[in-house]
Short mmCIF file of C-alpha atoms in Angstrom, two decimals:
data_model
loop_
_atom_site.label_atom_id
_atom_site.label_comp_id
_atom_site.label_asym_id
_atom_site.label_seq_id
_atom_site.Cartn_x
_atom_site.Cartn_y
_atom_site.Cartn_z
CA MET A 1000 -4.56 63.39 19.69
CA GLU A 1001 -7.95 61.84 20.34
CA HIS A 1002 -8.12 60.89 16.72
CA LEU A 1003 -4.86 58.95 17.06
CA LEU A 1004 -5.99 57.19 20.23
CA ASN A 1005 -9.17 56.19 18.45
CA LEU A 1006 -7.13 54.80 15.57
CA LEU A 1007 -5.01 52.81 18.01
CA ILE A 1008 -8.01 51.27 19.76
CA LYS A 1009 -9.70 50.60 16.45
CA SER A 1010 -6.68 48.78 15.04
CA ILE A 1011 -6.15 46.71 18.19
CA PHE A 1012 -9.71 45.65 18.96
CA VAL A 1013 -12.36 46.53 16.41
CA GLU A 1014 -10.41 45.93 13.21
CA ASN A 1015 -8.06 43.35 14.62
CA VAL A 1016 -5.85 42.02 11.81
CA ILE A 1017 -6.81 38.45 12.62
CA PHE A 1018 -10.44 38.57 13.62
CA ALA A 1019 -11.65 41.13 11.11
CA PHE A 1020 -9.37 40.47 8.12
CA PHE A 1021 -7.89 37.00 8.70
CA LEU A 1022 -4.39 38.31 8.04
CA GLY A 1023 -1.57 36.11 9.22
CA MET A 1024 -3.85 33.16 9.86
CA CYS A 1025 -1.23 30.62 8.78
CA SER A 1026 1.27 31.39 11.49
CA PHE A 1027 -1.59 32.20 13.85
CA LEU A 1028 -2.85 28.63 13.64
CA ALA A 1029 0.52 26.93 13.31
CA VAL A 1030 2.32 28.63 16.19
CA SER A 1031 -0.49 28.88 18.74
CA LYS A 1032 -0.03 25.50 20.35
CA LYS A 1033 2.10 26.81 23.23
CA ILE A 1034 1.89 30.16 24.97
CA LYS A 1035 5.64 30.60 25.09
CA THR A 1036 6.25 30.34 21.35
CA ALA A 1037 3.14 32.37 20.63
CA PHE A 1038 4.50 35.10 22.89
CA GLY A 1039 7.84 35.11 21.02
CA LEU A 1040 6.21 35.26 17.60
CA GLY A 1041 3.84 38.00 18.73
CA LEU A 1042 6.72 40.17 19.93
CA ALA A 1043 8.68 39.60 16.72
CA VAL A 1044 5.65 40.56 14.63
CA ILE A 1045 5.10 43.77 16.61
CA PHE A 1046 8.75 44.67 16.12
CA VAL A 1047 8.86 44.01 12.38
CA MET A 1048 5.52 45.71 11.84
CA ILE A 1049 6.62 48.92 13.60
CA LEU A 1050 9.81 48.90 11.54
CA THR A 1051 8.48 48.14 8.06
CA THR A 1052 5.16 49.97 7.79
CA PRO A 1053 6.56 53.51 8.28
CA LEU A 1054 9.45 52.54 6.00
CA ASN A 1055 6.99 51.50 3.33
CA TYR A 1056 5.12 54.73 3.89
CA LEU A 1057 8.28 56.70 3.14
CA ILE A 1058 8.92 54.61 0.03
CA LEU A 1059 5.39 55.21 -1.17
CA ARG A 1060 5.51 58.92 -0.38
CA TYR A 1061 8.93 59.73 -1.82
CA MET A 1062 9.42 57.15 -4.57
CA LEU A 1063 6.21 55.64 -5.89
CA GLY A 1064 3.14 57.83 -5.57
CA GLU A 1065 2.09 60.27 -8.26
CA GLY A 1066 4.38 63.28 -8.13
CA ALA A 1067 6.47 61.67 -5.42
CA LEU A 1068 9.66 62.05 -7.39
CA THR A 1069 9.34 65.84 -7.64
CA TRP A 1070 12.11 66.20 -5.09
CA VAL A 1071 14.55 64.67 -7.60
CA HIS A 1072 13.65 66.85 -10.54
CA ALA A 1073 10.66 69.00 -11.37
CA SER A 1074 10.11 67.20 -14.67
CA LEU A 1075 9.30 63.96 -12.84
CA ALA A 1076 6.16 65.42 -11.28
CA THR A 1077 3.83 63.39 -13.51
CA VAL A 1078 5.49 60.01 -12.99
CA ASP A 1079 3.27 57.53 -11.17
CA LEU A 1080 4.97 54.30 -10.16
CA THR A 1081 2.29 53.03 -7.78
CA PHE A 1082 2.01 49.74 -9.68
CA LEU A 1083 5.46 48.83 -8.37
CA ALA A 1084 4.17 48.98 -4.80
CA PHE A 1085 3.78 45.23 -4.28
CA ILE A 1086 7.31 44.39 -5.38
CA LEU A 1087 8.94 47.17 -3.38
CA PHE A 1088 6.85 46.54 -0.26
CA ILE A 1089 7.66 42.86 -0.14
CA SER A 1090 11.33 43.56 -0.82
CA THR A 1091 11.41 46.07 2.03
CA ILE A 1092 9.82 43.54 4.34
CA ALA A 1093 12.17 40.75 3.30
CA GLY A 1094 15.14 43.07 3.70
CA ALA A 1095 13.99 44.42 7.06
CA VAL A 1096 13.41 40.93 8.42
CA GLN A 1097 16.88 39.89 7.30
CA LEU A 1098 18.34 42.97 8.98
CA VAL A 1099 16.43 42.42 12.21
CA GLU A 1100 17.58 38.83 12.23
CA MET A 1101 21.23 39.81 11.92
CA VAL A 1102 20.98 42.56 14.56
CA VAL A 1103 19.18 40.32 17.03
CA GLU A 1104 21.67 37.50 16.45
CA LYS A 1105 24.60 39.84 17.01
CA PHE A 1106 23.44 41.69 20.11
CA THR A 1107 21.01 39.40 21.95
CA PRO A 1108 21.74 35.77 21.11
CA ALA A 1109 19.37 34.64 23.86
CA LEU A 1110 16.38 36.31 22.22
CA TYR A 1111 17.54 35.04 18.84
CA ASN A 1112 17.55 31.47 20.05
CA SER A 1113 14.14 31.75 21.61
CA LEU A 1114 12.60 33.17 18.42
CA GLY A 1115 14.28 30.55 16.26
CA ILE A 1116 12.60 29.88 12.94
CA PHE A 1117 9.79 32.40 13.47
CA LEU A 1118 11.90 35.40 12.67
CA PRO A 1119 12.58 34.56 8.98
CA LEU A 1120 9.02 33.26 8.59
CA ILE A 1121 7.63 36.70 9.38
CA THR A 1122 8.48 37.74 5.82
CA VAL A 1123 5.54 35.73 4.53
CA ASN A 1124 3.21 36.67 7.36
CA CYS A 1125 0.27 38.33 5.60
CA SER A 1126 -0.38 40.70 8.46
CA ILE A 1127 2.83 42.62 7.78
CA LEU A 1128 2.22 43.16 4.08
CA GLY A 1129 -1.48 43.64 4.81
CA THR A 1130 -0.77 46.51 7.21
CA SER A 1131 1.38 48.20 4.58
CA LEU A 1132 -1.31 47.78 1.93
CA PHE A 1133 -4.03 49.11 4.24
CA MET A 1134 -1.80 52.07 4.96
CA GLN A 1135 -1.64 52.70 1.22
CA GLU A 1136 -5.34 52.21 0.61
CA ARG A 1137 -6.54 54.37 3.50
CA GLU A 1138 -4.01 57.12 2.77
CA TYR A 1139 -2.72 57.59 6.31
CA ASN A 1140 -0.05 60.19 7.02
CA LEU A 1141 3.23 59.33 8.74
CA VAL A 1142 2.02 59.70 12.33
CA GLU A 1143 -1.17 57.78 11.64
CA THR A 1144 0.87 55.08 9.91
CA ALA A 1145 3.10 54.69 12.95
CA VAL A 1146 0.11 54.48 15.31
CA PHE A 1147 -1.70 52.07 12.99
CA SER A 1148 1.30 49.75 12.76
CA VAL A 1149 1.69 49.69 16.55
CA GLY A 1150 -2.00 48.91 16.91
CA SER A 1151 -1.97 46.13 14.32
CA GLY A 1152 1.10 44.56 15.90
CA ILE A 1153 -0.43 44.59 19.36
CA GLY A 1154 -3.66 43.21 17.91
CA PHE A 1155 -1.84 40.23 16.40
CA PHE A 1156 0.11 39.67 19.63
CA LEU A 1157 -3.05 39.75 21.72
CA ALA A 1158 -4.91 37.38 19.42
CA ILE A 1159 -2.17 34.76 19.16
CA VAL A 1160 -1.43 34.70 22.91
CA LEU A 1161 -5.14 34.40 23.73
CA LEU A 1162 -5.66 31.54 21.28
CA ALA A 1163 -2.57 29.75 22.57
CA ALA A 1164 -3.90 30.00 26.11
CA ILE A 1165 -7.24 28.53 25.08
CA ARG A 1166 -5.62 25.75 23.06
CA GLU A 1167 -3.44 24.72 26.01
CA ARG A 1168 -6.62 24.19 28.02
CA LEU A 1169 -8.36 22.46 25.13
CA ARG A 1170 -6.01 19.53 25.39
CA TYR A 1171 -7.98 18.33 28.41
CA SER A 1172 -11.40 18.55 26.83
CA ASN A 1173 -13.28 15.89 24.98
CA ILE A 1174 -13.71 17.04 21.39
CA PRO A 1175 -15.09 14.81 18.62
CA GLN A 1176 -12.17 13.20 16.79
CA PRO A 1177 -12.67 14.76 13.35
CA LEU A 1178 -13.05 18.21 14.86
CA GLN A 1179 -9.82 18.07 16.83
CA GLY A 1180 -6.92 20.32 15.90
CA LEU A 1181 -7.61 22.58 12.97
CA GLY A 1182 -11.40 22.40 13.02
CA ILE A 1183 -11.89 23.46 16.62
CA ALA A 1184 -9.15 26.09 16.32
CA MET A 1185 -11.11 27.69 13.48
CA ILE A 1186 -14.35 27.72 15.40
CA ILE A 1187 -12.70 29.12 18.51
CA THR A 1188 -11.11 31.86 16.45
CA GLY A 1189 -14.57 32.67 15.14
CA LEU A 1190 -15.99 32.86 18.66
CA MET A 1191 -13.13 35.09 19.76
CA GLY A 1192 -13.84 37.27 16.75
CA LEU A 1193 -17.46 37.58 17.87
CA ALA A 1194 -16.26 38.63 21.32
CA PHE A 1195 -13.97 41.24 19.80
CA LEU A 1196 -16.87 42.60 17.75
CA SER A 1197 -18.36 43.89 20.97
CA PHE A 1198 -15.63 46.52 21.04
CA SER A 1199 -17.03 48.15 17.92
CA GLY A 1200 -18.49 51.58 18.46
CA ILE A 1201 -16.07 52.53 21.21
CA GLN A 1202 -15.12 56.18 20.73
CA LEU A 1203 -13.03 58.42 22.92
CA MET B 804 14.12 22.71 -19.52
CA SER B 805 13.36 25.28 -22.15
CA VAL B 806 10.05 27.02 -22.55
CA GLU B 807 9.17 24.89 -25.59
CA THR B 808 9.06 21.62 -23.69
CA ALA B 809 6.58 23.09 -21.31
CA SER B 810 4.28 24.92 -23.69
CA ALA B 811 4.27 22.56 -26.69
CA PRO B 812 2.49 19.73 -24.87
CA VAL B 813 -0.35 22.05 -23.91
CA ILE B 814 -1.44 22.33 -27.54
CA GLU B 815 -1.61 18.61 -28.23
CA GLU B 816 -2.65 17.51 -24.78
CA LYS B 817 -5.15 14.92 -26.06
CA LYS B 818 -2.78 13.04 -28.40
CA LYS B 819 0.18 12.33 -26.14
CA GLU B 820 -0.31 9.66 -23.52
CA GLY B 821 2.10 10.86 -20.84
CA LEU B 822 0.65 14.28 -20.28
CA PHE B 823 -2.45 13.27 -18.43
CA SER B 824 -1.06 10.02 -17.21
CA LYS B 825 -2.39 8.66 -13.98
CA LYS B 826 0.38 10.29 -11.99
CA ASN B 827 -0.21 13.71 -13.50
CA ARG B 828 -3.95 13.43 -12.98
CA ARG B 829 -3.36 12.66 -9.35
CA VAL B 830 -1.15 15.74 -9.08
CA LEU B 831 -4.06 17.74 -10.42
CA THR B 832 -6.92 16.20 -8.45
CA ASP B 833 -5.32 15.40 -5.11
CA PRO B 834 -5.42 18.97 -3.84
CA LEU B 835 -9.17 19.12 -4.45
CA ASP B 836 -9.96 16.83 -1.55
CA ASP B 837 -7.39 14.46 -0.03
CA ASN B 838 -4.61 16.99 0.01
CA ASN B 839 -6.59 20.20 0.06
CA PRO B 840 -4.30 23.17 0.68
CA ILE B 841 -6.62 24.82 3.20
CA THR B 842 -8.21 22.01 5.17
CA VAL B 843 -5.36 19.49 5.11
CA GLN B 844 -2.08 21.24 4.42
CA VAL B 845 -3.21 24.26 6.49
CA LEU B 846 -1.81 26.70 3.96
CA GLY B 847 -3.25 29.95 2.75
CA ILE B 848 -6.06 30.49 5.18
CA CYS B 849 -4.72 34.01 5.43
CA SER B 850 -6.39 36.99 3.93
CA ALA B 851 -8.70 35.52 1.35
CA LEU B 852 -11.47 34.41 3.69
CA ALA B 853 -12.26 38.08 4.04
CA VAL B 854 -13.54 38.16 0.45
CA THR B 855 -16.11 35.41 0.95
CA VAL B 856 -19.08 37.61 1.86
CA GLN B 857 -20.32 37.26 -1.72
CA VAL B 858 -19.74 34.63 -4.38
CA LYS B 859 -18.54 36.88 -7.16
CA PRO B 860 -15.45 38.35 -5.48
CA ALA B 861 -14.64 34.92 -4.08
CA LEU B 862 -14.77 33.43 -7.58
CA ILE B 863 -12.52 36.13 -9.00
CA MET B 864 -10.10 35.74 -6.10
CA ALA B 865 -10.02 31.98 -6.68
CA ILE B 866 -9.21 32.48 -10.36
CA GLY B 867 -6.51 35.00 -9.47
CA VAL B 868 -4.87 32.65 -6.98
CA THR B 869 -5.03 29.75 -9.45
CA VAL B 870 -3.38 31.79 -12.18
CA VAL B 871 -0.65 33.05 -9.86
CA THR B 872 0.05 29.64 -8.34
CA ALA B 873 0.12 27.87 -11.70
CA PHE B 874 2.36 30.32 -13.50
CA SER B 875 4.71 30.97 -10.59
CA SER B 876 5.16 27.20 -10.25
CA LEU B 877 5.85 26.99 -13.99
CA ILE B 878 8.35 29.86 -13.99
CA ILE B 879 10.17 28.74 -10.85
CA SER B 880 10.33 25.20 -12.16
CA LEU B 881 11.81 26.41 -15.44
CA ILE B 882 14.59 28.36 -13.74
CA ARG B 883 15.00 26.09 -10.73
CA ASP B 884 18.49 24.95 -11.73
CA SER B 885 19.85 28.46 -11.91
CA ILE B 886 18.46 29.79 -8.61
CA PRO B 887 21.15 29.97 -5.93
CA GLY B 888 19.95 28.14 -2.84
CA ARG B 889 20.63 30.93 -0.38
CA ILE B 890 18.52 33.59 -2.03
CA ARG B 891 15.76 31.40 -3.43
CA MET B 892 13.12 32.94 -1.18
CA ILE B 893 13.77 36.39 -2.61
CA VAL B 894 13.72 35.07 -6.18
CA GLN B 895 10.42 33.32 -5.51
CA LEU B 896 8.93 36.41 -3.91
CA ILE B 897 9.93 38.59 -6.86
CA VAL B 898 8.40 36.17 -9.39
CA VAL B 899 5.19 35.96 -7.37
CA ALA B 900 5.05 39.71 -6.81
CA LEU B 901 5.45 40.25 -10.55
CA LEU B 902 2.54 37.93 -11.39
CA VAL B 903 0.34 39.43 -8.69
CA THR B 904 1.06 42.91 -10.02
CA LEU B 905 -0.09 41.72 -13.46
CA VAL B 906 -3.31 40.27 -12.02
CA ASP B 907 -3.94 43.44 -10.03
CA GLN B 908 -3.44 45.72 -13.03
CA LEU B 909 -5.71 43.51 -15.18
CA LEU B 910 -8.45 43.63 -12.54
CA LYS B 911 -8.12 47.38 -12.21
CA ALA B 912 -8.36 47.78 -15.99
CA TYR B 913 -11.29 45.47 -16.75
CA MET B 914 -13.22 44.94 -13.50
CA PHE B 915 -12.76 48.05 -11.48
CA ASP B 916 -15.71 47.52 -9.11
CA VAL B 917 -14.57 44.01 -8.18
CA SER B 918 -11.03 45.26 -7.75
CA LYS B 919 -12.33 47.88 -5.32
CA LYS B 920 -14.19 45.20 -3.37
CA LEU B 921 -11.15 42.94 -3.16
CA SER B 922 -9.13 45.95 -1.98
CA VAL B 923 -5.82 44.86 -0.47
CA PHE B 924 -6.49 41.17 -0.76
CA VAL B 925 -5.24 40.87 -4.33
CA GLY B 926 -1.88 42.17 -3.17
CA LEU B 927 -1.91 39.71 -0.33
CA ILE B 928 -1.77 36.79 -2.78
CA ILE B 929 1.99 37.47 -2.64
CA THR B 930 2.19 36.33 0.96
CA ASN B 931 -0.39 33.60 0.51
CA CYS B 932 1.30 30.56 1.93
CA ILE B 933 -0.12 28.30 -0.79
CA VAL B 934 1.97 29.95 -3.46
CA MET B 935 5.21 29.88 -1.49
CA GLY B 936 4.46 26.50 -0.01
CA ARG B 937 3.93 24.81 -3.38
CA LEU B 938 6.98 26.52 -4.83
CA GLU B 939 9.15 25.21 -2.01
CA ALA B 940 7.58 21.77 -1.78
CA PHE B 941 6.96 20.99 -5.43
CA ALA B 942 8.20 23.35 -8.11
CA MET B 943 11.79 23.60 -6.83
CA SER B 944 12.35 19.91 -7.44
CA LYS B 945 9.97 18.85 -10.23
CA LYS B 946 9.67 19.33 -13.97
CA PRO B 947 7.69 22.27 -15.37
CA TRP B 948 4.57 20.42 -16.58
CA PRO B 949 3.77 18.59 -13.32
CA SER B 950 4.56 21.80 -11.43
CA PHE B 951 2.08 23.68 -13.58
CA LEU B 952 -0.59 21.04 -12.94
CA ASP B 953 0.21 21.09 -9.24
CA GLY B 954 -0.20 24.85 -9.22
CA ILE B 955 -3.58 24.63 -10.97
CA GLY B 956 -4.72 21.83 -8.67
CA ASN B 957 -3.83 23.69 -5.52
CA GLY B 958 -5.31 26.92 -6.79
CA LEU B 959 -8.55 25.08 -7.56
CA GLY B 960 -8.57 23.26 -4.23
CA TYR B 961 -8.29 26.62 -2.59
CA GLY B 962 -10.97 28.07 -4.85
CA VAL B 963 -13.40 25.27 -3.97
CA ILE B 964 -13.23 26.15 -0.28
CA LEU B 965 -13.50 29.84 -0.98
CA VAL B 966 -16.56 29.41 -3.18
CA VAL B 967 -18.26 26.97 -0.79
CA VAL B 968 -17.83 29.38 2.10
CA ALA B 969 -19.01 32.26 -0.06
CA ILE B 970 -22.13 30.35 -1.20
CA PHE B 971 -23.15 29.68 2.40
CA ARG B 972 -22.45 33.21 3.50
CA GLU B 973 -24.21 34.91 0.62
CA LEU B 974 -27.20 32.55 0.60
CA PHE B 975 -27.92 32.83 4.30
CA GLY B 976 -26.53 36.30 4.84
CA SER B 977 -28.27 38.20 2.06
CA GLY B 978 -30.53 35.63 0.39
CA SER B 979 -28.87 35.85 -3.00
CA LEU B 980 -26.26 34.11 -5.13
CA MET B 981 -23.90 35.98 -7.49
CA GLY B 982 -26.03 39.04 -6.74
CA PHE B 983 -29.34 37.48 -7.87
CA LYS B 984 -32.15 37.05 -5.35
CA VAL B 985 -32.60 33.34 -4.68
CA ILE B 986 -34.87 33.27 -1.68
CA PRO B 987 -38.33 34.33 -2.91
CA GLN B 988 -40.26 37.23 -1.44
CA TRP B 989 -43.13 35.09 -0.08
CA PHE B 990 -40.61 33.34 2.11
CA TYR B 991 -39.65 36.65 3.67
CA ASP B 992 -43.35 37.49 4.05
CA MET B 993 -43.78 34.33 6.10
CA GLY B 994 -41.34 35.77 8.60
CA TYR B 995 -37.92 34.58 7.35
CA VAL B 996 -35.07 36.98 8.05
CA ASN B 997 -31.55 37.01 6.68
CA ASN B 998 -28.95 35.76 9.10
CA GLY B 999 -26.89 38.81 9.95
CA LEU B 1000 -24.19 36.70 11.57
CA MET B 1001 -23.23 35.34 8.15
CA MET B 1002 -22.19 38.81 7.02
CA LEU B 1003 -19.70 39.16 9.90
CA PRO B 1004 -16.10 37.97 9.53
CA PRO B 1005 -16.34 35.18 12.18
CA ALA B 1006 -18.95 33.36 10.07
CA ALA B 1007 -16.28 32.40 7.54
CA LEU B 1008 -14.36 30.67 10.30
CA PHE B 1009 -17.44 28.81 11.53
CA VAL B 1010 -18.30 27.59 8.03
CA ILE B 1011 -14.77 26.43 7.37
CA GLY B 1012 -14.50 24.76 10.78
CA ILE B 1013 -17.66 22.79 10.09
CA TYR B 1014 -16.42 21.98 6.56
CA ILE B 1015 -13.27 20.49 8.08
CA TRP B 1016 -15.37 18.54 10.56
CA ILE B 1017 -17.51 17.01 7.80
CA GLN B 1018 -14.55 16.29 5.55
CA ARG B 1019 -12.64 14.53 8.30
CA SER B 1020 -15.63 12.50 9.45
CA ARG B 1021 -16.06 11.22 5.90
CA ASN B 1022 -12.38 10.62 5.32
CA THR B 1023 -10.97 9.22 8.53
CA LYS B 1024 -7.39 9.04 7.32
CA LEU B 1025 -7.26 12.82 7.54
CA VAL B 1026 -7.91 12.78 11.30
CA ASN B 1027 -4.83 13.67 13.33
CA VAL B 1028 -3.17 15.36 10.38
CA SER B 1029 -2.71 18.48 12.42
#
C-alpha cells in the first residue's frame, strides 16, 4: 500500500509528466492562456489517461508481450509481438478518445460544449502515449499502472492550471517585447520545474 | 502522383532546373529560422527536450524525427487523393506509427545503447506535433516533392534547436561534447565546477526560452507571433 502511495506522489510531483519529461508541452503551452480552458483540458486529460493506460496494459499483457498469446493456444507461447506496440497503443488512444467524445456528447452536452476542440486533440497529446510507454518500459503491474495513470493525469492537470494562473497575472507585467508570449512561458515552466524538484526524496 | 515522379527527380537533382527552384529552396530553408517549427510555429516542443542532456542522443533523435517527418510527408502526399476526409487523422497516425516503428527497430538493432538512453522518446515521435502538423498543413494539399522537402526542412529546423540546447547543456553541465572532454583539467584545478543545473530538466526550458528571446530580438517580425 505504501509502495502505491509513493508511486502516486512520485508521478504527481517528482516525475511530473511536464516538468520532468516535457510530455504534452504543445497543448500545455497553447491552452494555458486562461484558467477556465486549462481546467477543462486538464480534466479531459485525466479522464482519458485513466481510461487508456490500463487498457494498453491489458493489450500488452494479453496480446503483444512475449508469451502473451499462450491463453489462445499453447503453441503461441514463443510469439513476441512487442514491436507492434506503438501502432496498437496509438490506435487504442485514438479509439478511446473517439468513444469518450461520443459518450460525453450524448450524456452531458454541457461538458461537451465546454471542452470543445480539446477533446479530439488529446489523441496527439504526448503525455497520454508517454504514460503508456513508460508503463511498458518500467514493467508495472495492473494496479501500479492504474495508480501511475491517475498520478500522471493529476500531474498534468496541476501543471497546466498553475501555469494558466501565472500567465493570467503576467498580462499586467512589463516583459521585454521579444520575450513576451512563448519565451517567458518557457522560462516560467522551467522555474516551476525547479520548484517541483524540491519534492524529490519524499518517501512515505 | 505515382512513386516514380517523386523518386526519379532525386537521382538527377542537379540537372533539372525546377527541383531546387527558388520556391522549393524556400520550402527547405524557411523552417530553419523564419518559420522554425519549435520557436515560431510552437510545434513539437513535447517530449524530445528530455533527450538534450547530451549531444549524441539529441543528434540521433533529430535524425530520427527528420526521417519520419520527411517520409511521412512523402507517403501522405502520394496517397492524399485517396484518403477519406473523415478518417484522415487515423490514416496519418498509422503511417507515422509505421515509420516510427521502423526507426525504433533500426535503433534497437544497430545502436542499442543510444536506444536505451532515448527510452520512450523514440515512440513519442508519433505524437510529435511537428509530424502531424506538417502533414495537415502541407502534405495533404501539396505535391510529393515539395512535401518531402518541407518534411526535411522542418525536421532539420527541429534538429537545430535540439542540438543547440544539447550543446549548451552538455558543455556547461558535464564539460564535454559528444562524450569527449572539452574543458581542460587545469581549468577545473583553478576552481571551475560543472553547472549541475544544466543537467536538470528545467535547464532545457531556460536555454530554449533565451534562444527564443535572442531570435526574436534579431528578427523583429517574429514578435507577437504567439
